[in-house]
Short mmCIF file of C-alpha atoms and ligand atoms in Angstrom, two decimals:
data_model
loop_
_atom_site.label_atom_id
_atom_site.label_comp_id
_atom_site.label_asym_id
_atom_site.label_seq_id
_atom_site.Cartn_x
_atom_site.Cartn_y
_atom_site.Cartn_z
CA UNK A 1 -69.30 10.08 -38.33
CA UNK A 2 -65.47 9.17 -38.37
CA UNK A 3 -65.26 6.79 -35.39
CA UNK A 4 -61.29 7.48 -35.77
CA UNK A 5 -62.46 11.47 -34.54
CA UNK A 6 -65.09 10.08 -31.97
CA UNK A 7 -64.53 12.24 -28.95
CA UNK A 8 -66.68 10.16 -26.36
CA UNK A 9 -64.84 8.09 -23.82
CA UNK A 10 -67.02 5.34 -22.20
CA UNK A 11 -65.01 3.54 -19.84
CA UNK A 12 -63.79 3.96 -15.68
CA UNK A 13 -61.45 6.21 -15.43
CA UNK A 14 -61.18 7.36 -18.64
CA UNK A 15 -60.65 10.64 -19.22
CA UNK A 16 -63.35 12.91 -21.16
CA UNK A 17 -63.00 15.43 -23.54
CA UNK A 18 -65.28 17.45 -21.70
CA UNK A 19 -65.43 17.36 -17.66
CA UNK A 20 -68.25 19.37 -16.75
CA UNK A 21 -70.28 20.10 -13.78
CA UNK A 22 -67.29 19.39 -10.94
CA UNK A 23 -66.43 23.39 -11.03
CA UNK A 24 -67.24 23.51 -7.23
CA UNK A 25 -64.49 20.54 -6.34
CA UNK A 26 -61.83 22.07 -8.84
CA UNK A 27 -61.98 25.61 -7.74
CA UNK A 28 -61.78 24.36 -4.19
CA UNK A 29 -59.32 22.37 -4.64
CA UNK A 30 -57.29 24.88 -6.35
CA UNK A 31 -57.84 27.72 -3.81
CA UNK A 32 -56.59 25.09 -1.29
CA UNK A 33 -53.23 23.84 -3.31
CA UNK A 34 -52.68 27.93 -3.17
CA UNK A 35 -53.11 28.58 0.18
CA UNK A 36 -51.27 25.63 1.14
CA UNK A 37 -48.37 27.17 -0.63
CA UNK A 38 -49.11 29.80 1.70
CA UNK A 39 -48.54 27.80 4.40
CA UNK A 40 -51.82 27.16 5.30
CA UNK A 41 -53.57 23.94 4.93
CA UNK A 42 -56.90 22.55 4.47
CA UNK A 43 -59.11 19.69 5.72
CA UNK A 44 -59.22 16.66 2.83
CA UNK A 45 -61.35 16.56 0.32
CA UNK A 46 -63.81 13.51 0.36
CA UNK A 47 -65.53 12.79 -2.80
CA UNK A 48 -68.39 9.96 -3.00
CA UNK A 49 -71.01 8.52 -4.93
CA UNK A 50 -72.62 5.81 -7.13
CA UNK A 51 -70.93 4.17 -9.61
CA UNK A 52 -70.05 5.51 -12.96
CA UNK A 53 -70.35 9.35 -11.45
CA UNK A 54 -66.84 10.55 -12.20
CA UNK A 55 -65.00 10.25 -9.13
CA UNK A 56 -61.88 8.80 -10.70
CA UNK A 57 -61.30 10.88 -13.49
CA UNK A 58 -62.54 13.97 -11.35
CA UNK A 59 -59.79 12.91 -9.12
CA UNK A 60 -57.41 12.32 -11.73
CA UNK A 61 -57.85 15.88 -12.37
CA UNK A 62 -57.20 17.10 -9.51
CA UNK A 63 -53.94 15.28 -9.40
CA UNK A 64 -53.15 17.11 -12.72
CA UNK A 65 -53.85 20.71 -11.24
CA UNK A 66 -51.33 19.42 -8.49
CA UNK A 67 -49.05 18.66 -10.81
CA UNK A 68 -49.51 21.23 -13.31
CA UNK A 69 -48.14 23.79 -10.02
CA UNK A 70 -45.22 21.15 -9.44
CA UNK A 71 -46.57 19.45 -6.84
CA UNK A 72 -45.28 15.95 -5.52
CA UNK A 73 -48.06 13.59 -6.24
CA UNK A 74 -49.51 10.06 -5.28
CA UNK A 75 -52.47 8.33 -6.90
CA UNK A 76 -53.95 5.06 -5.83
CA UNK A 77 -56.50 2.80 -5.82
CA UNK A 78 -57.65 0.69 -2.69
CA UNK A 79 -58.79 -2.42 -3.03
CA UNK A 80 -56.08 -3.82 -5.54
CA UNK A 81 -55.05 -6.23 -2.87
CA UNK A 82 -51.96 -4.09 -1.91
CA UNK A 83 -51.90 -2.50 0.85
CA UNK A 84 -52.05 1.61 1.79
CA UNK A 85 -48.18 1.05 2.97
CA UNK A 86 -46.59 0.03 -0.38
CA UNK A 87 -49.03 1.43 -2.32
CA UNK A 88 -47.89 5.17 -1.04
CA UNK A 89 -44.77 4.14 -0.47
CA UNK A 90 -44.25 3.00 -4.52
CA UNK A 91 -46.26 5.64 -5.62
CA UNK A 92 -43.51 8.33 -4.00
CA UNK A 93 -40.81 6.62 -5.73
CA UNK A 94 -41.34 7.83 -9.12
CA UNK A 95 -41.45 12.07 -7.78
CA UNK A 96 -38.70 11.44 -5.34
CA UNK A 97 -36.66 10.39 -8.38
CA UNK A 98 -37.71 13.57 -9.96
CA UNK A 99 -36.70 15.89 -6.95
CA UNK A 100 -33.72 14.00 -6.01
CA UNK A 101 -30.03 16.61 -7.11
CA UNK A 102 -27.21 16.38 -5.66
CA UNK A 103 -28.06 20.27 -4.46
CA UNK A 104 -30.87 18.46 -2.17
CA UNK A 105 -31.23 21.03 0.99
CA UNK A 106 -31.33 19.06 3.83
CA UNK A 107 -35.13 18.77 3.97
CA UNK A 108 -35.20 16.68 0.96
CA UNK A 109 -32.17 14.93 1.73
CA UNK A 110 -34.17 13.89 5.12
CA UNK A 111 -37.39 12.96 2.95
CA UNK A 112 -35.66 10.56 0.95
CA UNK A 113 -33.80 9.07 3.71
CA UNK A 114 -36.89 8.39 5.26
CA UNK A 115 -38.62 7.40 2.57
CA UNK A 116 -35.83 4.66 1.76
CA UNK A 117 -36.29 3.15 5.58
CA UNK A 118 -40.26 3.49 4.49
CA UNK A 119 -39.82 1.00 1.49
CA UNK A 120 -37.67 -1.32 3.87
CA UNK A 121 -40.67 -1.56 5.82
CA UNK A 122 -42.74 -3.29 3.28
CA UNK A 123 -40.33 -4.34 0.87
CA UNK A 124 -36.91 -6.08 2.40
CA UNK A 125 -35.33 -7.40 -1.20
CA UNK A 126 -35.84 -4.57 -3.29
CA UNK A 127 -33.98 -0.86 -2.47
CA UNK A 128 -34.26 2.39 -4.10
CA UNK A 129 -31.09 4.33 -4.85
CA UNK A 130 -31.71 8.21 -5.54
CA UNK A 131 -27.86 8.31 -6.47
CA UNK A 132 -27.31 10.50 -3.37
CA UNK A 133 -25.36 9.95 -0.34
CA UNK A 134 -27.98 9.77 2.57
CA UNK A 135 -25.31 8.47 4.77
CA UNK A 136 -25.13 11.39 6.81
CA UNK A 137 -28.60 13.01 5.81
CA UNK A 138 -30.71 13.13 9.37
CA UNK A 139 -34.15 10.95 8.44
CA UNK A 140 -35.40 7.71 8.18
CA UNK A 141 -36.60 5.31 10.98
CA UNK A 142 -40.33 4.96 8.68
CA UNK A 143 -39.60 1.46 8.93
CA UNK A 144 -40.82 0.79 12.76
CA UNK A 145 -43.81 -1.55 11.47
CA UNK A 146 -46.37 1.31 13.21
CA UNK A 147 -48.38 2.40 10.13
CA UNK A 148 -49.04 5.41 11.80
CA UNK A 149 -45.57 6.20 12.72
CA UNK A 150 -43.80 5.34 9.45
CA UNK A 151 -46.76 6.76 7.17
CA UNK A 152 -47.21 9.77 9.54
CA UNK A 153 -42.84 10.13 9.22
CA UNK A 154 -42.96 9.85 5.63
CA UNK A 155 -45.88 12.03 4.71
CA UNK A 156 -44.38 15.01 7.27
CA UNK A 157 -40.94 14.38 5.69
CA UNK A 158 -41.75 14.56 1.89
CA UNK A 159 -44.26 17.15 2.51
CA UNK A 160 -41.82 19.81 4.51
CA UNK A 161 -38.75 19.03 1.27
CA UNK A 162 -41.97 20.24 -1.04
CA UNK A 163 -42.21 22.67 0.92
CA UNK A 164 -38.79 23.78 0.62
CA UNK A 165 -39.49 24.12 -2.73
CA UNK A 166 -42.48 26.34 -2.22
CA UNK A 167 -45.08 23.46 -3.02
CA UNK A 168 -46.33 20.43 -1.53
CA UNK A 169 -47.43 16.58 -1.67
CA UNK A 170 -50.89 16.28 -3.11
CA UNK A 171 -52.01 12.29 -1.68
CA UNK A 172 -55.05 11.18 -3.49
CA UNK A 173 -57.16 8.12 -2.50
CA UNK A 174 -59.62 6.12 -5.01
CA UNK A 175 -61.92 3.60 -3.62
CA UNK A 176 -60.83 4.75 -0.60
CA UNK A 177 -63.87 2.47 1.01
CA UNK A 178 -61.96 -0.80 0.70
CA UNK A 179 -59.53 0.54 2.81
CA UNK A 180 -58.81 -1.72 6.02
CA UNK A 181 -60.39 -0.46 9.27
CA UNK A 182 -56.87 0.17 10.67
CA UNK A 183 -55.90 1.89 7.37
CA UNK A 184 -58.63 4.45 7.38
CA UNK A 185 -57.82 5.06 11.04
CA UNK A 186 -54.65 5.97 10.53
CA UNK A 187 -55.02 8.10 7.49
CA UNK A 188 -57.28 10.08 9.60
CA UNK A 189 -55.33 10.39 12.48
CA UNK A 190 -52.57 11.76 9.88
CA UNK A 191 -55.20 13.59 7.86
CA UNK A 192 -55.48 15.26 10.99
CA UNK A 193 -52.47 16.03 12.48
CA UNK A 194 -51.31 17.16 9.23
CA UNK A 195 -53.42 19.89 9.24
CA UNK A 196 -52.98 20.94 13.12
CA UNK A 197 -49.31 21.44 12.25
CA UNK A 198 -49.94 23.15 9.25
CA UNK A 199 -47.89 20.46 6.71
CA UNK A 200 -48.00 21.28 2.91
CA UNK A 201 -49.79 18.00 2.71
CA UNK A 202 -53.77 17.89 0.74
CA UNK A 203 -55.43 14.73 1.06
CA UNK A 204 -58.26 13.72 -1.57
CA UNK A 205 -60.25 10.79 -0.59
CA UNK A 206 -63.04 9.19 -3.53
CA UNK A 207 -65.36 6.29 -2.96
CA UNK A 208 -68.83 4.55 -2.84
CA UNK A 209 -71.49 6.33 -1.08
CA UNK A 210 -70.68 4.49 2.37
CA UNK A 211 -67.46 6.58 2.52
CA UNK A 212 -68.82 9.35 4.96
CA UNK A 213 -70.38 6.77 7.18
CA UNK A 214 -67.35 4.33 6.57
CA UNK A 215 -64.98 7.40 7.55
CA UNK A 216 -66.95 8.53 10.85
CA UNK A 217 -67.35 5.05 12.59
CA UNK A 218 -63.28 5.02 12.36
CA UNK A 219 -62.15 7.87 14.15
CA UNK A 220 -63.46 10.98 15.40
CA UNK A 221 -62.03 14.23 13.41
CA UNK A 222 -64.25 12.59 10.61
CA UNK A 223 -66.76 15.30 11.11
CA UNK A 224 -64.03 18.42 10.07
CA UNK A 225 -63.39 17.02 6.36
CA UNK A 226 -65.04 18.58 3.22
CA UNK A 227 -67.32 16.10 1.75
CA UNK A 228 -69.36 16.98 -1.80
CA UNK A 229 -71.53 14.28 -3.35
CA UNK A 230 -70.46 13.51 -6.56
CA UNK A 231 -74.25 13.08 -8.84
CA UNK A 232 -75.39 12.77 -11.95
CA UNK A 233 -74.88 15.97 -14.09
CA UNK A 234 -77.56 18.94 -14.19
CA UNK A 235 -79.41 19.45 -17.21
CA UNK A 236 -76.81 22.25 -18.41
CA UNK A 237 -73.78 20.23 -17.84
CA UNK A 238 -75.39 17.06 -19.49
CA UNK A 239 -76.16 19.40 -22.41
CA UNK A 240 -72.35 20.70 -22.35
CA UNK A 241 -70.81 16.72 -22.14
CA UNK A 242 -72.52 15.88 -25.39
CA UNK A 243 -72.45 19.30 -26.90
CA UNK A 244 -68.59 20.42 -26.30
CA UNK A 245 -66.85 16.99 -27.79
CA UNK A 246 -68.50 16.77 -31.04
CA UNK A 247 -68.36 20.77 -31.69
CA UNK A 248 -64.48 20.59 -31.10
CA UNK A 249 -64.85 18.10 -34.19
CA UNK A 250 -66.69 20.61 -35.90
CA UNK A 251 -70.30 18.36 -35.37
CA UNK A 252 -73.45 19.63 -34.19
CA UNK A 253 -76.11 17.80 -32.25
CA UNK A 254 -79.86 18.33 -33.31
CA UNK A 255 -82.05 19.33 -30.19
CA UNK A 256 -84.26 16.05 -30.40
CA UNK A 257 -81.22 13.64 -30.96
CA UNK A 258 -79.48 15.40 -27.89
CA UNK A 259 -82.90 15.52 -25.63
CA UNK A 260 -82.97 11.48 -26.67
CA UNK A 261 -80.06 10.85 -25.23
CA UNK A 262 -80.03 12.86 -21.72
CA UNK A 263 -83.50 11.45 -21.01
CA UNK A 264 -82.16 7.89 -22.21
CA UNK A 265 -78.63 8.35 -19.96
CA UNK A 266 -80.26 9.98 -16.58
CA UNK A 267 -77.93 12.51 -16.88
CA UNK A 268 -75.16 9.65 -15.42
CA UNK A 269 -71.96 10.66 -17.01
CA UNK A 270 -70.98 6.88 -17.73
CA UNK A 271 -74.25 6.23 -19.74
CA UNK A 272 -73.89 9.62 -21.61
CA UNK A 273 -70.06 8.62 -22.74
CA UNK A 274 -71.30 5.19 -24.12
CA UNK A 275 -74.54 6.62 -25.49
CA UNK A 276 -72.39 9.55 -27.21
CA UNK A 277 -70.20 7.07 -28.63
CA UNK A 278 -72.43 5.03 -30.24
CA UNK A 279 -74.58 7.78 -31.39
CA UNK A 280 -71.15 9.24 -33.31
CA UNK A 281 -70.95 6.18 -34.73
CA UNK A 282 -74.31 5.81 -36.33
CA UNK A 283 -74.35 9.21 -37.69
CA UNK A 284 -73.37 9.79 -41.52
CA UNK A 285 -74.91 13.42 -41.93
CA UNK A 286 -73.44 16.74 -41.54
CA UNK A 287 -75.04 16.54 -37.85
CA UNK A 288 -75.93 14.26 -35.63
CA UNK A 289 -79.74 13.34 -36.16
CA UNK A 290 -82.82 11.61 -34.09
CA UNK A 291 -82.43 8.65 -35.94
CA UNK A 292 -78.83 8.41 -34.52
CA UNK A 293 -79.46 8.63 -31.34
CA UNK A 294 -82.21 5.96 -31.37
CA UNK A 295 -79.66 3.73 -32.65
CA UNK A 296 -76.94 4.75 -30.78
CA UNK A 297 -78.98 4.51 -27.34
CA UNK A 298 -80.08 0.71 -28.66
CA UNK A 299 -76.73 0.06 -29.14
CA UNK A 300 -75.12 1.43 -25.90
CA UNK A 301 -77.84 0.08 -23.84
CA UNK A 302 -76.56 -3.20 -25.24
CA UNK A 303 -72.70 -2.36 -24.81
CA UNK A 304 -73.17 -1.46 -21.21
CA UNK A 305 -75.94 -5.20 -20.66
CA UNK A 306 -72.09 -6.96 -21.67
CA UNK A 307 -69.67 -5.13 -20.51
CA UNK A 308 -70.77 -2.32 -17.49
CA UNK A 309 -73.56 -4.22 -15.98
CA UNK A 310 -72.39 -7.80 -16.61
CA UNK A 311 -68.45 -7.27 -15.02
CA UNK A 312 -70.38 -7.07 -11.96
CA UNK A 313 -73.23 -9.35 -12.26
CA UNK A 314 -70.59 -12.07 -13.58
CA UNK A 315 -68.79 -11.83 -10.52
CA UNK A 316 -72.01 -12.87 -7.94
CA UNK A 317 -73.18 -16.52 -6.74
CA UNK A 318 -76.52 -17.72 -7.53
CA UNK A 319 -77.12 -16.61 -3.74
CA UNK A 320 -76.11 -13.27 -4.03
CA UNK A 321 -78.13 -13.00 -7.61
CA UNK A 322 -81.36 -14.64 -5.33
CA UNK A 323 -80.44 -11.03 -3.48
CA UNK A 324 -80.21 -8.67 -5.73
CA UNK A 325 -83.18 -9.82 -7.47
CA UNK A 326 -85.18 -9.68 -4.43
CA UNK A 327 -83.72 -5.78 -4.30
CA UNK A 328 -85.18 -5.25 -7.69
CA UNK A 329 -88.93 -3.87 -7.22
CA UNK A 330 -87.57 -0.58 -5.89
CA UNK A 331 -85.34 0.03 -8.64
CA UNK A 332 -82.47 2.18 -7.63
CA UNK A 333 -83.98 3.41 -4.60
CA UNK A 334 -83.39 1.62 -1.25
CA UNK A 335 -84.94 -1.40 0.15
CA UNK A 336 -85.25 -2.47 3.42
CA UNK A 337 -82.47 -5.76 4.44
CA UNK A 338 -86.30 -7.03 6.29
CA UNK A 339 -87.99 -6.84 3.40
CA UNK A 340 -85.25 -8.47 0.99
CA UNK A 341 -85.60 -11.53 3.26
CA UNK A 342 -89.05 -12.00 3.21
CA UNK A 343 -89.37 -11.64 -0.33
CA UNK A 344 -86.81 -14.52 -0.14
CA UNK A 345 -89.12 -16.54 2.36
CA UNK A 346 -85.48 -16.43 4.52
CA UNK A 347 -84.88 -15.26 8.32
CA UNK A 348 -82.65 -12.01 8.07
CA UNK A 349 -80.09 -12.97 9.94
CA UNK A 350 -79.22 -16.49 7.43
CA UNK A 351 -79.22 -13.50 4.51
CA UNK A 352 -75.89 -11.56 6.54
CA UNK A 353 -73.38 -13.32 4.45
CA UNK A 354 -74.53 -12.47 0.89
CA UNK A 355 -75.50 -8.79 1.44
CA UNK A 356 -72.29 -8.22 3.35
CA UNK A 357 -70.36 -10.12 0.10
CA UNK A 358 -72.12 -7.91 -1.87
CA UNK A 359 -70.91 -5.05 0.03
CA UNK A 360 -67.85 -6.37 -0.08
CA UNK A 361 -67.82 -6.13 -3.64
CA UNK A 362 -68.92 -2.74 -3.77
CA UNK A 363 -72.66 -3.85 -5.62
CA UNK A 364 -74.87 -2.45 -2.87
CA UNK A 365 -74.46 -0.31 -0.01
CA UNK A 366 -76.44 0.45 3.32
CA UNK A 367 -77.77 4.13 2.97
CA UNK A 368 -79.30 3.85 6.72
CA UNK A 369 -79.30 1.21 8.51
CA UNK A 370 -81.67 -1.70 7.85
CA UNK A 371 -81.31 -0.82 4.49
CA UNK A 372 -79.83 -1.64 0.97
CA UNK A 373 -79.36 -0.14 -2.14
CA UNK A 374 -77.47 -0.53 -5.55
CA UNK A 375 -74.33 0.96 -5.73
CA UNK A 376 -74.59 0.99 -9.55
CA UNK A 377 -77.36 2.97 -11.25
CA UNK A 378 -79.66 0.99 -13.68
CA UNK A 379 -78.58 -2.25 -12.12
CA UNK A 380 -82.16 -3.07 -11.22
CA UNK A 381 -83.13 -2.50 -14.95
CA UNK A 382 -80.11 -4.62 -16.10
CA UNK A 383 -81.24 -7.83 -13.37
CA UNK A 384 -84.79 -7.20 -14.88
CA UNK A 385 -83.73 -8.01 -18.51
CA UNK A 386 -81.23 -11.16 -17.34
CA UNK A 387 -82.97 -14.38 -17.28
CA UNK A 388 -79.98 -16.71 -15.15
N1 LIG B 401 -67.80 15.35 -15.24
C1 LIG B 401 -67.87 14.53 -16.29
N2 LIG B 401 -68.23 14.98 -17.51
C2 LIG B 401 -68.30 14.13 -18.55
N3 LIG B 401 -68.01 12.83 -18.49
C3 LIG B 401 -67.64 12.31 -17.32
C4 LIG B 401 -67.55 13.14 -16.16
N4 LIG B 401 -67.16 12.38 -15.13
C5 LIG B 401 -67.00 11.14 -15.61
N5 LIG B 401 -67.28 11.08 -16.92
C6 LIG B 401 -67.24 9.84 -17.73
O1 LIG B 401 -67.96 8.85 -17.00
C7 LIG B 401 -67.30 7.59 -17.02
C8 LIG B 401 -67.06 7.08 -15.61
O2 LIG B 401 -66.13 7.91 -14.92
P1 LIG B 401 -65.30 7.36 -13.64
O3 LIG B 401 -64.64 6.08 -13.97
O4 LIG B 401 -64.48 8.47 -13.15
O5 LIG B 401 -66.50 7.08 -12.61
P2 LIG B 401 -66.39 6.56 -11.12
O6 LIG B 401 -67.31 7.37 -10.30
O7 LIG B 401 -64.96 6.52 -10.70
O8 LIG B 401 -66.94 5.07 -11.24
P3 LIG B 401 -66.62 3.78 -10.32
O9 LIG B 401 -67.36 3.98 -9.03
O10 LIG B 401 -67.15 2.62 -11.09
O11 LIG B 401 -65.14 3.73 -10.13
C9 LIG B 401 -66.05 7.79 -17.88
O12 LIG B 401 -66.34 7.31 -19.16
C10 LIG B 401 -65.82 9.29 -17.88
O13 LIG B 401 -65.23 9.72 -19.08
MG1 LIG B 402 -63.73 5.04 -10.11
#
């Protein structure tokens, strides 16, 4: 088929033409952006799971139904090396700008004050001028060096000036498990007061599986979020995320070339985006045949063995490869941190610095304690077929 019409999108974050099987988080989400224009808000979202799931572009989307009912917005990622400070705090500039008018009520007027003392707090050269007179606007003082006091400030600020305007600020958190100890503390503490005092605030939290656990050993109020496990796709949405792309394009899937590639993909969305892909690509027909697939599957299983699987394997030390290997026998399913060692011949405790580097990294993860498990699906098949 035309690669120029390909409608598959292998790649994180990227968005797909089709994003099935998250109905339950969208509708949610959306009853909650309406009743918090109703003045009453909701507990955040947390969304978690393995890699390759869809937790950033699910977020993404939800960011987009925020915005598509004007709400004030702020995406980020954790983990970038920046911190949660000046990553909020840049990531309000760009909707401030949008809401700043001379007309500003004295709400917004406030927020923006604030928010101006919030980027002094992180940022002494650079300023942000809204082109606005703040001089006498009430506001500001987000710049005591507290996290909790100048993000708590800034968040009630912004929020009440969108709620002014009969909306609110939608904050949205990827990889929200490389966020500090103190960082994820403090979010909840505002999380929390936030919604005891009713703010037009809605916090969406995505991460690896350790999220939940990584959530409740910082502060208590943990247990009152929403939390939905982000899996693989059902057999009906798998169906639909192969199906719905190429039929926009007018193409049709034969049963056995679309059965080929669910069984091939597990149903992980990542897998089925490269797999689609490259099954587009081999087909020259008027549909997409058998033959295609099996081609397509051969040659997705070897884009994701250099690009998917090898990012992360590339980024190990012959140590932490000696670990994951030992991981291996169980496949995707956990393994106990005991048993990894004496596979390895190697007391547990002399092992600590490699699995918790590897958690570090985000490659494994401790479903219960005592034990390990990939954080990636198909990793152990990808370590099996590696020969360094
Ligand atoms: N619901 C869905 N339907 C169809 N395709 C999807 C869906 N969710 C994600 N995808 C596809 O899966 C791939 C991975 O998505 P995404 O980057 O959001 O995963 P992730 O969970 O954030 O992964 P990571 O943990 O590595 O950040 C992308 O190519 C995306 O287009
Ligand atoms: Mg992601």
């Amino acid at each position: 088929m035309d690669p120029v019409r390909n409608p598959y999108a292998p790649g994180a974050g990227r968005r797909p033409s089709a994003l099935v099987g998250r109905d339950d988080v969208i509708d949610d989400w959306n009853i909650s952006l309406q009743r918090a224009e109703r003045g009453k808000t909701d507990q955040p979202m947390i969304l978690y799971g393995l890699r390759g799931v869809g937790k950033t572009v699910l977020l993404s989307r939800l960011r987009r139904d925020a915005e598509d009912r004007d709400w004030l917005t702020v995406q980020v990622e954790a983990g970038s090396g920046r911190g949660l400070r000046d990553m909020v705090g840049e990531g309000l500039y760009g909707p401030l700008t949008d809401l700043a008018r001379p007309s500003a009520g004295a709400r917004l007027l406030r927020a923006l004050k604030t928010a101006l003392s919030f980027k002094a707090s992180y940022d002494t050269s650079g300023t942000w001028n809204f082109g606005i007179d703040l001089s006498e606007a009430s506001g500001g003082a987000a710049d005591s060096g507290v996290l909790l006091t100048d993000l708590g400030k800034v968040v009630r600020d912004v929020s009440l000036a969108a709620g002014d305007d009969g909306v609110g600020l939608a904050l949205l958190i990827d990889e929200a498990q490389d966020l500090t100890a103190e960082e994820i503390t403090t979010l909840a503490a505002i999380m929390q007061s936030a919604a005891t005092d009713d703010l037009p605030v809605l916090f969406a939290l995505a991460g690896l599986p350790s999220l939940p656990q990584t959530l409740a050993e910082a502060k208590s109020y943990s247990e009152r979020f929403r939390y939905s496990v982000i899996e693989k796709l059902d057999e009906s949405a798998a169906h639909r995320a192969i199906e719905e792309p190429a039929g926009d394009e007018g193409v049709e899937w034969e049963a056995e070339a679309l059965e080929h590639v669910i069984a091939a993909s597990g149903r992980y969305p990542y897998f089925i985006q490269q797999f689609g892909q490259e099954t587009w690509n081999a087909a020259d027909g008027t549909s997409i045949e058998l033959r295609d697939a099996r081609v397509g599957v051969a040659s997705g299983q070897g884009q994701l063995d250099n690009g998917f699987f090898r990012a992360r394997w590339d980024r190990t030390t012959t140590a932490e490869k000696q670990y994951l290997r030992a991981m291996c026998p169980e496949g995707d399913g956990g393994v106990g941190s005991g048993e990894v060692a004496n596979r390895l011949q190697r007391a547990i405790g002399s092992l600590g610095p490699a699995r918790a580097n590897l958690i570090h990294k985000g490659l494994i993860y401790a479903p219960d304690h005592g034990i390990v498990a990939f954080t990636v699906p198909g990793m152990a098949g990808f370590i099996a077929r590696q020969l360094d």
